[in-house]
XYZ file of C-alpha atoms in Angstrom:
725
model
C -146.872 -305.377 -81.985
C -147.189 -301.606 -81.866
C -148.583 -300.101 -78.680
C -151.895 -298.218 -78.909
C -151.569 -294.482 -79.470
C -153.353 -293.246 -76.378
C -153.782 -289.651 -75.241
C -151.141 -290.345 -72.617
C -148.687 -291.394 -75.308
C -149.507 -288.294 -77.341
C -148.818 -286.121 -74.287
C -145.410 -287.767 -73.885
C -144.632 -287.175 -77.572
C -145.621 -283.517 -77.290
C -143.418 -283.087 -74.203
C -140.519 -284.738 -76.007
C -140.304 -287.579 -73.523
C -141.232 -290.573 -75.651
C -138.549 -293.039 -76.659
C -140.262 -294.380 -79.800
C -141.755 -291.396 -81.654
C -141.706 -293.207 -85.000
C -144.564 -295.400 -83.784
C -146.701 -292.275 -83.330
C -145.544 -289.616 -85.761
C -145.602 -290.017 -89.508
C -148.119 -292.133 -91.442
C -149.621 -295.250 -89.884
C -152.437 -297.674 -90.587
C -154.619 -297.706 -87.517
C -157.945 -299.544 -87.269
C -158.240 -299.676 -91.045
C -157.490 -295.979 -91.521
C -154.435 -294.010 -92.608
C -153.423 -291.516 -89.950
C -150.702 -288.861 -90.304
C -149.310 -287.059 -87.276
C -146.722 -284.291 -87.174
C -145.308 -282.351 -84.230
C -144.557 -278.856 -85.531
C -144.167 -276.133 -82.906
C -144.739 -272.604 -84.259
C -146.724 -273.909 -87.244
C -149.993 -272.093 -88.015
C -151.493 -274.799 -90.204
C -150.373 -278.019 -91.897
C -151.633 -280.084 -94.824
C -150.679 -283.464 -96.323
C -149.440 -283.398 -99.939
C -149.176 -286.454 -102.214
C -145.524 -286.593 -103.331
C -146.352 -288.312 -106.639
C -148.888 -285.712 -107.777
C -147.953 -282.666 -105.721
C -151.617 -282.242 -104.832
C -152.859 -281.338 -101.364
C -154.786 -284.332 -100.038
C -155.926 -283.383 -96.590
C -155.572 -280.589 -94.054
C -154.248 -281.573 -90.652
C -156.069 -280.660 -87.472
C -154.401 -279.374 -84.362
C -154.778 -281.783 -81.432
C -156.280 -279.556 -78.785
C -154.123 -276.483 -78.230
C -150.864 -278.363 -78.763
C -148.287 -278.344 -81.573
C -149.404 -281.817 -82.677
C -151.234 -281.951 -86.028
C -153.317 -284.980 -87.097
C -154.984 -285.965 -90.373
C -157.088 -288.944 -91.402
C -156.486 -289.689 -95.094
C -159.709 -290.558 -96.837
C -159.828 -292.693 -99.961
C -156.452 -294.393 -99.455
C -155.698 -297.691 -97.778
C -151.974 -298.207 -98.471
C -149.067 -296.166 -97.174
C -147.715 -293.750 -99.786
C -144.986 -291.073 -100.076
C -146.184 -287.693 -98.899
C -144.976 -284.251 -97.907
C -146.158 -281.636 -95.465
C -147.235 -278.170 -96.489
C -146.566 -275.953 -93.473
C -147.707 -272.392 -92.941
C -145.240 -270.807 -90.535
C -147.092 -267.524 -90.430
C -144.582 -265.538 -92.457
C -144.019 -268.130 -95.195
C -145.299 -271.470 -96.494
C -142.942 -274.416 -96.817
C -143.430 -277.792 -98.465
C -141.112 -280.350 -96.903
C -140.573 -284.045 -96.432
C -141.702 -285.572 -93.164
C -138.651 -287.231 -91.524
C -140.990 -289.670 -89.774
C -141.975 -291.353 -93.030
C -138.477 -292.743 -93.665
C -137.160 -296.158 -92.617
C -134.250 -296.793 -90.198
C -130.775 -295.618 -91.114
C -128.846 -298.539 -89.630
C -129.012 -301.937 -91.244
C -129.109 -305.186 -89.308
C -125.415 -305.880 -89.886
C -124.449 -302.427 -88.628
C -126.557 -302.875 -85.515
C -125.009 -306.280 -84.910
C -121.431 -305.092 -85.316
C -121.993 -301.999 -83.206
C -123.539 -303.999 -80.393
C -120.846 -306.662 -80.631
C -118.047 -304.112 -80.604
C -116.472 -305.314 -83.834
C -117.387 -302.415 -86.125
C -113.857 -301.197 -86.818
C -115.142 -298.153 -88.679
C -118.141 -296.962 -86.664
C -117.681 -293.481 -88.139
C -119.071 -294.815 -91.415
C -122.507 -295.134 -89.765
C -122.455 -292.988 -86.631
C -122.329 -289.216 -86.846
C -123.899 -287.128 -89.612
C -123.780 -288.360 -93.219
C -125.262 -286.572 -96.237
C -127.162 -289.275 -98.131
C -130.129 -289.845 -100.362
C -133.065 -291.942 -99.130
C -136.008 -292.892 -101.313
C -134.952 -290.243 -103.798
C -134.755 -287.508 -101.168
C -131.523 -285.741 -100.183
C -130.812 -285.167 -96.541
C -128.566 -286.279 -93.679
C -128.581 -289.435 -91.602
C -127.768 -288.917 -87.930
C -126.800 -291.622 -85.459
C -125.419 -291.316 -81.944
C -124.702 -293.774 -79.136
C -126.579 -292.725 -75.980
C -128.112 -295.881 -74.488
C -129.286 -294.387 -71.202
C -130.981 -291.264 -72.548
C -134.743 -290.891 -72.239
C -134.806 -288.989 -75.499
C -132.328 -287.717 -78.085
C -133.128 -285.089 -80.700
C -131.166 -283.500 -83.486
C -131.271 -279.715 -83.189
C -129.866 -277.030 -85.431
C -130.626 -273.978 -87.499
C -132.845 -276.167 -89.699
C -135.380 -276.655 -86.875
C -134.891 -273.558 -84.753
C -132.879 -275.607 -82.217
C -136.174 -277.044 -80.993
C -135.697 -280.528 -79.555
C -139.335 -281.483 -80.155
C -138.996 -281.321 -83.938
C -136.623 -284.181 -84.665
C -136.748 -286.772 -81.899
C -134.674 -289.751 -83.004
C -135.481 -293.464 -83.276
C -133.933 -295.614 -80.529
C -132.306 -298.898 -81.546
C -132.445 -300.935 -78.361
C -130.141 -303.604 -79.782
C -127.097 -301.313 -79.804
C -128.091 -298.258 -77.756
C -127.950 -295.967 -80.788
C -130.416 -293.207 -81.659
C -130.800 -292.594 -85.382
C -132.781 -290.574 -87.905
C -132.777 -289.407 -91.500
C -133.670 -285.717 -91.772
C -134.551 -284.474 -95.264
C -133.309 -281.144 -96.586
C -130.424 -280.814 -94.100
C -127.226 -280.029 -96.012
C -123.453 -280.014 -95.583
C -122.480 -276.889 -93.727
C -125.503 -276.924 -91.408
C -124.778 -276.583 -87.694
C -126.214 -279.185 -85.326
C -126.027 -280.737 -81.881
C -127.830 -283.484 -79.998
C -130.370 -282.463 -77.384
C -130.412 -285.200 -74.769
C -133.011 -285.788 -72.073
C -131.060 -287.526 -69.324
C -132.391 -290.261 -67.040
C -132.919 -287.697 -64.281
C -134.949 -285.417 -66.546
C -132.322 -282.782 -67.387
C -131.801 -281.461 -70.892
C -128.276 -281.029 -72.229
C -126.784 -280.114 -75.597
C -123.914 -282.204 -76.875
C -121.647 -281.943 -79.878
C -121.478 -285.029 -82.080
C -118.652 -287.373 -80.964
C -118.274 -288.404 -84.606
C -118.533 -284.944 -86.180
C -116.214 -284.614 -89.163
C -116.172 -280.846 -88.783
C -116.745 -278.469 -85.867
C -117.195 -274.797 -85.241
C -114.239 -272.714 -84.137
C -114.113 -271.996 -80.440
C -115.782 -270.413 -78.543
C -118.675 -271.839 -80.616
C -119.187 -275.546 -80.073
C -121.686 -276.835 -82.633
C -120.903 -279.703 -84.959
C -121.032 -279.073 -88.706
C -122.554 -281.472 -91.234
C -119.762 -282.520 -93.566
C -119.017 -285.244 -96.070
C -117.003 -288.203 -94.879
C -113.598 -287.717 -96.525
C -112.996 -290.259 -99.296
C -110.672 -293.191 -98.773
C -106.976 -292.827 -99.550
C -105.336 -295.931 -100.959
C -102.461 -297.685 -99.250
C -99.084 -296.642 -100.569
C -96.108 -298.999 -100.625
C -93.758 -296.043 -100.955
C -95.059 -294.592 -97.707
C -94.815 -298.000 -96.024
C -91.155 -298.223 -96.996
C -90.508 -294.710 -95.684
C -91.999 -295.600 -92.286
C -90.203 -298.918 -91.890
C -87.948 -299.832 -88.988
C -84.932 -299.929 -91.302
C -85.698 -296.577 -92.949
C -84.235 -293.172 -92.067
C -86.770 -291.429 -89.826
C -85.976 -287.860 -88.812
C -89.013 -286.012 -87.465
C -89.685 -282.282 -87.211
C -92.274 -281.734 -84.453
C -94.565 -278.760 -84.993
C -97.304 -276.797 -83.275
C -99.148 -275.391 -86.274
C -100.493 -272.368 -84.427
C -97.110 -270.990 -83.415
C -94.651 -272.110 -86.072
C -95.026 -268.843 -87.933
C -97.711 -266.157 -87.684
C -99.263 -264.391 -90.677
C -98.001 -260.932 -91.526
C -101.491 -259.484 -91.929
C -102.481 -259.681 -88.281
C -104.500 -262.905 -88.506
C -104.141 -265.349 -85.644
C -102.948 -268.346 -87.668
C -101.715 -269.508 -91.024
C -104.208 -271.791 -92.786
C -103.569 -275.452 -93.605
C -103.017 -274.430 -97.220
C -100.621 -271.638 -96.304
C -98.766 -274.053 -94.044
C -98.599 -276.509 -96.930
C -96.966 -273.822 -99.067
C -94.576 -272.564 -96.373
C -93.951 -275.257 -93.750
C -93.595 -278.251 -96.064
C -90.879 -276.703 -98.278
C -89.065 -275.595 -95.136
C -89.109 -279.123 -93.695
C -87.948 -280.496 -97.025
C -85.118 -277.946 -97.229
C -83.789 -279.242 -93.905
C -83.984 -282.858 -95.173
C -86.321 -284.112 -92.450
C -88.172 -287.257 -93.490
C -91.313 -286.701 -91.412
C -93.295 -283.956 -89.767
C -95.140 -284.587 -86.516
C -98.104 -282.365 -85.707
C -99.214 -281.684 -82.184
C -102.908 -282.615 -82.091
C -105.051 -281.147 -84.845
C -108.297 -282.560 -83.406
C -110.831 -279.901 -82.528
C -110.271 -278.558 -79.010
C -111.766 -275.664 -77.054
C -108.677 -274.362 -75.228
C -105.726 -272.975 -77.188
C -103.402 -273.444 -74.220
C -104.035 -277.200 -74.197
C -102.159 -277.312 -77.555
C -104.758 -279.831 -78.722
C -104.059 -282.417 -76.025
C -107.595 -282.053 -74.603
C -109.738 -282.691 -77.690
C -113.518 -282.511 -77.864
C -113.786 -283.299 -81.585
C -111.655 -286.375 -82.127
C -112.866 -286.812 -85.732
C -112.665 -283.139 -86.768
C -109.516 -281.311 -87.901
C -109.497 -278.091 -85.931
C -111.239 -275.206 -87.668
C -108.442 -272.883 -86.526
C -106.578 -273.550 -89.744
C -109.333 -274.333 -92.233
C -111.596 -277.090 -93.481
C -111.132 -280.870 -93.599
C -110.336 -280.522 -97.312
C -107.632 -278.008 -96.465
C -106.054 -280.455 -94.042
C -106.115 -283.232 -96.647
C -104.349 -280.818 -98.983
C -101.671 -280.272 -96.342
C -101.061 -284.014 -95.957
C -101.033 -284.587 -99.703
C -98.574 -281.729 -100.199
C -96.289 -283.308 -97.621
C -96.437 -286.634 -99.438
C -95.827 -284.961 -102.785
C -92.632 -283.611 -101.248
C -91.562 -286.978 -99.860
C -92.432 -286.100 -96.254
C -94.459 -288.346 -93.970
C -97.070 -286.919 -91.606
C -97.447 -288.139 -88.028
C -100.279 -286.955 -85.790
C -100.142 -286.685 -82.030
C -103.199 -288.654 -80.893
C -104.859 -288.536 -77.486
C -106.887 -291.619 -76.473
C -105.858 -291.212 -72.816
C -108.384 -288.613 -71.685
C -110.762 -285.848 -72.731
C -111.791 -282.498 -71.217
C -114.854 -282.039 -69.043
C -116.406 -279.316 -71.231
C -120.197 -279.476 -71.088
C -120.637 -279.933 -74.852
C -118.197 -282.844 -74.981
C -118.217 -286.502 -74.009
C -118.442 -286.119 -70.243
C -121.649 -287.763 -68.908
C -122.791 -287.801 -72.496
C -126.251 -289.303 -71.989
C -126.509 -288.197 -68.386
C -124.428 -291.126 -67.167
C -120.739 -291.978 -67.123
C -120.828 -293.333 -70.665
C -117.425 -292.721 -72.233
C -115.634 -292.407 -68.887
C -115.172 -294.438 -65.723
C -117.866 -293.556 -63.173
C -115.598 -293.717 -60.121
C -113.442 -290.558 -59.829
C -110.606 -292.792 -58.607
C -110.600 -294.258 -62.107
C -112.231 -291.569 -64.213
C -110.530 -288.290 -63.288
C -106.978 -287.555 -64.368
C -105.229 -286.056 -61.370
C -102.641 -284.046 -63.321
C -104.952 -282.341 -65.783
C -108.442 -282.549 -64.282
C -109.578 -284.277 -67.451
C -111.709 -287.399 -67.836
C -110.371 -290.882 -68.527
C -111.953 -293.157 -71.123
C -113.614 -296.343 -69.894
C -111.689 -298.804 -72.034
C -113.741 -301.735 -70.733
C -116.709 -300.655 -72.867
C -116.576 -302.090 -76.365
C -118.304 -298.989 -77.766
C -115.608 -296.733 -76.303
C -112.847 -298.966 -77.601
C -114.521 -298.982 -81.035
C -114.828 -295.198 -80.971
C -111.087 -294.846 -80.432
C -109.926 -297.658 -82.722
C -112.159 -296.292 -85.449
C -110.628 -292.868 -84.947
C -107.126 -294.261 -85.405
C -108.148 -295.822 -88.716
C -110.047 -292.688 -89.719
C -106.982 -290.425 -89.755
C -104.914 -293.016 -91.596
C -107.554 -294.050 -94.142
C -109.353 -290.767 -94.723
C -106.478 -288.286 -94.492
C -103.532 -290.483 -95.400
C -101.458 -289.803 -92.297
C -98.451 -292.035 -91.905
C -98.556 -292.610 -88.198
C -99.984 -291.813 -84.801
C -97.877 -290.780 -81.843
C -99.994 -291.843 -78.884
C -99.802 -289.340 -76.045
C -99.549 -290.107 -72.318
C -99.410 -293.890 -72.681
C -97.969 -294.276 -69.168
C -101.083 -292.672 -67.696
C -103.167 -295.262 -69.539
C -101.172 -298.276 -68.422
C -101.261 -297.723 -64.671
C -104.297 -297.247 -62.464
C -102.194 -295.536 -59.798
C -100.622 -293.053 -62.216
C -100.187 -289.753 -60.296
C -102.461 -291.042 -57.533
C -101.780 -291.271 -53.825
C -102.288 -294.555 -51.950
C -105.980 -295.232 -51.469
C -106.930 -292.954 -54.357
C -106.947 -295.591 -57.058
C -108.861 -298.769 -57.844
C -106.829 -301.970 -58.345
C -107.519 -304.250 -61.275
C -109.376 -307.530 -60.826
C -106.162 -309.217 -59.742
C -105.326 -306.535 -57.211
C -102.580 -305.036 -59.401
C -101.882 -301.519 -60.608
C -101.994 -302.197 -64.343
C -105.031 -300.988 -66.275
C -105.847 -304.235 -68.029
C -108.634 -302.665 -70.113
C -106.338 -299.929 -71.430
C -103.664 -302.486 -72.248
C -106.225 -304.576 -74.142
C -107.390 -301.480 -76.015
C -103.859 -300.483 -77.057
C -103.154 -303.993 -78.278
C -106.437 -304.081 -80.178
C -105.789 -300.699 -81.768
C -102.270 -301.618 -82.842
C -103.362 -304.997 -84.197
C -106.226 -303.557 -86.226
C -104.132 -300.711 -87.623
C -101.398 -303.207 -88.459
C -103.769 -305.486 -90.332
C -105.933 -302.870 -92.023
C -103.262 -300.277 -92.870
C -99.821 -301.891 -92.623
C -98.182 -298.852 -94.208
C -98.846 -296.795 -91.069
C -96.918 -296.809 -87.801
C -97.801 -296.097 -84.186
C -95.485 -294.510 -81.628
C -95.829 -294.525 -77.853
C -94.931 -291.607 -75.623
C -94.347 -293.875 -72.652
C -92.132 -292.778 -69.771
C -91.884 -295.906 -67.617
C -90.159 -299.254 -67.889
C -93.323 -301.073 -68.943
C -91.994 -304.038 -70.943
C -92.295 -304.692 -74.673
C -94.118 -301.513 -75.653
C -92.793 -301.787 -79.206
C -92.975 -305.536 -79.514
C -95.719 -307.401 -81.423
C -98.900 -308.371 -79.635
C -98.341 -311.990 -80.577
C -95.041 -311.800 -78.686
C -96.633 -310.354 -75.557
C -96.035 -306.704 -76.452
C -98.320 -303.708 -76.804
C -97.850 -303.704 -80.572
C -96.403 -300.216 -81.137
C -93.798 -299.808 -83.847
C -91.776 -297.266 -81.856
C -91.384 -295.925 -78.329
C -90.021 -292.544 -77.314
C -86.738 -292.920 -75.394
C -87.394 -290.415 -72.643
C -84.691 -291.907 -70.428
C -82.050 -291.223 -73.070
C -83.338 -287.697 -73.473
C -83.245 -286.887 -69.755
C -79.804 -288.436 -69.223
C -78.090 -286.816 -72.173
C -79.595 -283.378 -71.569
C -78.475 -283.602 -67.945
C -74.948 -284.410 -69.154
C -74.919 -281.536 -71.617
C -76.103 -279.145 -68.893
C -72.940 -279.846 -66.910
C -69.895 -277.631 -67.301
C -67.393 -279.577 -69.426
C -64.936 -279.648 -66.546
C -67.440 -281.678 -64.561
C -68.633 -283.964 -67.321
C -66.173 -286.717 -66.538
C -68.142 -287.315 -63.339
C -71.315 -287.846 -65.368
C -69.873 -289.945 -68.190
C -72.402 -292.743 -67.680
C -75.279 -290.492 -68.667
C -74.122 -290.598 -72.283
C -73.433 -294.301 -72.476
C -76.128 -295.720 -70.206
C -78.655 -295.641 -73.045
C -76.821 -298.516 -74.688
C -77.654 -300.736 -71.726
C -81.286 -300.842 -72.874
C -81.155 -299.444 -76.419
C -82.384 -302.727 -77.942
C -85.181 -303.507 -75.501
C -87.480 -301.354 -77.634
C -87.585 -299.700 -81.050
C -86.658 -296.244 -79.829
C -87.164 -292.718 -81.099
C -84.781 -290.168 -79.587
C -87.041 -287.197 -78.787
C -86.108 -283.585 -78.148
C -89.760 -282.602 -77.985
C -91.864 -279.608 -77.013
C -91.993 -280.911 -73.438
C -88.333 -279.957 -72.981
C -88.732 -276.307 -73.983
C -91.838 -275.218 -72.065
C -93.077 -274.665 -68.509
C -89.928 -272.853 -67.365
C -87.579 -275.502 -68.749
C -86.008 -272.969 -71.095
C -84.766 -273.639 -74.615
C -82.297 -276.258 -75.792
C -79.601 -273.634 -76.366
C -80.391 -272.280 -72.905
C -79.544 -275.651 -71.365
C -76.001 -275.536 -72.728
C -73.171 -274.187 -70.505
C -70.410 -271.695 -71.289
C -70.182 -268.464 -73.228
C -72.193 -267.898 -76.390
C -69.746 -269.689 -78.689
C -69.519 -272.667 -76.353
C -73.281 -272.937 -75.975
C -73.723 -273.192 -79.728
C -70.782 -275.569 -80.061
C -72.244 -277.767 -77.314
C -75.593 -277.908 -79.060
C -74.046 -278.745 -82.423
C -71.961 -281.500 -80.831
C -75.004 -282.865 -79.032
C -77.021 -282.974 -82.236
C -74.183 -284.794 -83.958
C -74.018 -287.372 -81.154
C -77.806 -287.809 -81.306
C -77.870 -288.281 -85.083
C -75.177 -290.945 -84.734
C -76.770 -292.768 -81.800
C -79.070 -295.757 -82.447
C -82.713 -294.725 -82.756
C -84.913 -292.556 -84.942
C -84.695 -288.765 -84.430
C -87.211 -286.120 -83.358
C -86.620 -282.382 -82.906
C -89.166 -279.758 -81.893
C -89.438 -276.611 -83.974
C -87.095 -273.805 -82.994
C -84.438 -276.264 -81.925
C -83.176 -276.354 -85.507
C -81.801 -272.822 -85.234
C -81.107 -272.547 -81.528
C -83.992 -270.359 -80.428
C -83.100 -268.596 -77.180
C -86.609 -268.151 -75.841
C -88.717 -270.875 -74.358
C -91.499 -271.944 -76.701
C -94.579 -269.703 -76.558
C -97.662 -271.372 -78.015
C -99.357 -267.987 -78.442
C -96.508 -266.418 -80.391
C -94.214 -267.350 -83.239
C -90.751 -268.820 -83.539
C -88.026 -266.157 -83.436
C -87.232 -266.289 -87.139
C -85.274 -263.042 -86.934
C -82.464 -264.971 -85.234
C -81.474 -266.547 -88.537
C -79.746 -263.300 -89.502
C -77.049 -264.176 -86.960
C -74.329 -266.639 -88.043
C -74.419 -268.894 -84.991
C -78.158 -269.485 -85.335
C -77.892 -269.974 -89.081
C -75.063 -272.405 -88.370
C -77.281 -274.545 -86.151
C -79.881 -274.670 -88.901
C -77.268 -275.660 -91.433
C -75.818 -278.403 -89.246
C -79.317 -279.875 -88.805
C -79.790 -279.862 -92.567
C -76.421 -281.540 -93.124
C -76.923 -284.080 -90.335
C -80.241 -285.065 -91.888
C -78.631 -285.319 -95.305
C -75.761 -287.468 -94.028
C -78.213 -289.564 -92.031
C -80.299 -290.277 -95.128
C -77.302 -290.842 -97.393
C -75.457 -293.339 -95.195
C -77.504 -296.483 -94.409
C -75.299 -297.616 -91.469
C -76.781 -294.689 -89.517
C -80.327 -296.090 -89.708
C -80.500 -299.590 -91.186
C -79.856 -301.466 -87.939
C -81.147 -299.041 -85.360
C -82.743 -301.899 -83.440
C -80.146 -304.597 -83.948
C -77.276 -304.853 -81.411
C -74.999 -305.986 -84.243
C -75.415 -302.544 -85.810
C -73.487 -300.789 -83.008
C -70.013 -301.132 -81.576
C -68.209 -299.003 -79.029
C -64.691 -297.895 -79.878
C -64.146 -295.559 -76.911
C -66.596 -295.247 -74.044
C -64.304 -294.993 -71.012
C -62.153 -291.908 -71.681
C -63.654 -289.960 -68.817
C -60.847 -287.419 -68.491
C -61.131 -286.330 -72.112
C -64.946 -286.704 -72.287
C -64.546 -288.348 -75.690
C -66.849 -290.991 -77.109
C -66.409 -292.974 -80.276
C -68.516 -295.738 -81.764
C -69.295 -297.517 -85.014
C -72.655 -297.816 -86.767
C -72.890 -300.728 -89.207
C -75.373 -301.936 -91.809
C -76.020 -305.492 -92.948
C -73.664 -305.140 -95.942
C -70.530 -304.446 -93.932
C -70.533 -300.693 -94.456
C -69.936 -298.552 -91.409
C -69.780 -294.993 -90.095
C -67.535 -293.958 -87.212
C -68.887 -291.303 -84.832
C -66.557 -289.375 -82.522
C -67.632 -286.695 -80.007
C -65.412 -284.456 -77.886
C -67.495 -282.835 -75.158
C -64.798 -280.504 -73.833
C -63.630 -277.172 -75.310
C -60.085 -278.578 -75.518
C -58.950 -279.832 -78.956
C -57.452 -283.302 -78.705
C -54.451 -283.367 -81.023
C -52.929 -286.698 -81.981
C -55.880 -288.576 -80.596
C -55.699 -292.210 -81.657
C -58.520 -294.723 -81.781
C -59.063 -298.063 -83.418
C -60.828 -298.685 -86.723
C -62.128 -301.998 -88.052
C -60.352 -301.963 -91.407
C -57.254 -300.742 -93.196
C -57.546 -297.966 -95.751
C -58.231 -294.262 -96.051
C -60.926 -292.497 -94.031
C -62.631 -289.159 -94.567
C -64.962 -286.890 -92.643
C -68.544 -286.720 -93.857
C -69.541 -284.126 -91.267
C -67.782 -282.118 -88.566
C -69.903 -279.887 -86.354
C -66.871 -277.643 -85.690
C -66.797 -276.517 -89.339
C -66.588 -272.779 -89.938
C -69.821 -272.858 -91.960
C -71.619 -273.901 -88.774
C -69.948 -271.269 -86.597
C -67.179 -273.583 -85.370
C -63.452 -273.076 -85.018
C -62.661 -274.889 -88.252
C -60.533 -277.696 -86.849
C -60.984 -280.656 -89.117
C -59.283 -283.800 -90.332
C -58.060 -284.325 -93.851
C -58.007 -287.818 -95.276
C -56.761 -290.263 -92.675
C -54.763 -293.396 -93.412
C -55.320 -296.262 -91.019
C -52.085 -297.588 -89.602
C -51.358 -301.143 -88.423
C -51.132 -299.963 -84.823
C -53.440 -301.932 -82.511
C -55.786 -299.751 -80.475
C -59.080 -300.236 -78.627
C -59.080 -303.908 -79.559
C -58.646 -303.282 -83.294
C -55.621 -304.139 -85.424
C -55.779 -300.801 -87.208
C -56.096 -297.231 -85.937
C -56.113 -293.617 -87.055
C -54.716 -290.508 -85.433
C -57.080 -287.554 -85.497
C -57.586 -284.133 -84.087
C -60.754 -284.171 -82.028
C -62.232 -280.676 -82.465
C -63.462 -278.814 -79.366
C -67.085 -279.396 -78.388
C -67.766 -281.191 -81.639
C -68.916 -284.404 -83.250
C -67.294 -285.837 -86.371
C -68.397 -288.718 -88.540
C -65.922 -290.725 -90.601
C -66.349 -293.270 -93.369
C -63.878 -295.399 -95.223
C -63.112 -294.072 -98.682
C -64.250 -296.227 -101.534
C -61.374 -297.751 -103.431
């Protein structure tokens, strides 16, 4: 039963401190009469207009000296559609009254949202252009259960929080409202009256578009249409497919020539995608494109998780970029950040005046390394927000996968915390059980709803079974970054070749655990920033040797079990450390050694894609076999990669500048062998030492009945295959 509309209630409505304004404002039947009330600050006069006839029915009277206008409708007993004719002093406007429209959320939506099983909350929450009762406008809905009042504010109401106070749905803690006449492109925020009486302005957590920093308003935008599942994309992302990833920061890959700060998504589609295709990469991985306020965060501190950053264009422009990639046979992976968010005032922090999206205790809720805020994964609404976001990018933009950032910081409550500065879980342990449950839930739902997509964990610890199915006790990721392999092998390559024999284990240790997870071998942006120098800068020796070392290392990496990832600039041996505010040093490609690195990457990718033994059994121990792993004095490694059909590729690396003439190693079969790539080739800037066709001889070696005698080029990797008969 509706409470009586007393003067005290009217005062609360006028002050914007009433949680149920729809019971007061709009048209109501009270004591046998039809009463219309409207709160319209700055209005000079208001009248009620019959929508069906367009005729003015009744003027509205100002209640005292307030902005509240009231009319008693004579001659009518039943509720009817009406409009308000408002004299603003300088113009007259006839408009729909938002308080005459019914709720936006249906009973099923409310139930699912409250239960935490609405996998796509973005379909109802946020701002959606819709029609209601024949009127065009926008439905708004936002979760803020502890707020005293929530209003939609924007240019359409003079940013006055009294104009559009929302309806509170107690069942799910959501405030909602349909506002007529608001259109796509309009700016808006939520004005929130907190429990302690403070007013704050917040961007929409579910905004599909945002303003470019330093502006922080959300922008009304259509929900992007669904993109159908694609079996071709599923096959390209599979565990037994070739996956070679080019990691990119869109803002610094290449700068425009006309002095603008960035290339647009469409310009990047026309320039970046053909470039990636020309180098035969299978996928491109984008550092976060979610809206974020600080350029120097590179997108890893997002405030608009559902909005492609406006730096490069519109949501439609970003969809065009993804579609162009797919048209060129390239998958798109997004870096995704469900680990934390920044404490910017317009963002999620203390969203309704309480610790809503984050843990309340700083020992749980503040990230010590970055000063950011950690999601409270124990709340179903927060988990839904993030799971829905994962599906959103896959279903609405067609991305092929999500690389989840900073997973280690999510898994452990004591991550980067001193003793006594963290809160144990309910069992007294250090694992964040809620975060683990969230990751499993996210991976399960993505796997069921969009099986063509993959998820990848950037996880730096020995947490078990990261890339194993949830039903088998794992976290459910498809892939895990092999950061141990990366650190070990880069440390080996940094050594002078004369000392490498003392560090031999760094190159072979990865095989001790290579099949515990489905690994990606990453040479990411993290290795070429914050005074770590460039990849070429990590190599020892004179200029020729540095480039030879890098080519040999790439060859070893492309032969080693695991999918491949290389950060931009590494494909041509950029000298300088990555600068996110500049551009790659494209001028270096005029020099042969740099052009040679680029060409060897192209050819390694081509060989990798053309020879299934190099990728088919990346995660099967039967797909790998050492030939030579203990020749410390020569710093030579040799191994076999095999597919399920008996085909194989032999990889041999010599990590010294000394050519090894007459070097013999075993091979599994008799016949002729040929090189398919040699990183010492002259076209790459090498010395040109190569092997012609090699005939296996019945001389036992390395446990094989047959062997070949080769010349191992200096600081080089060669790959051999058996010639087809």
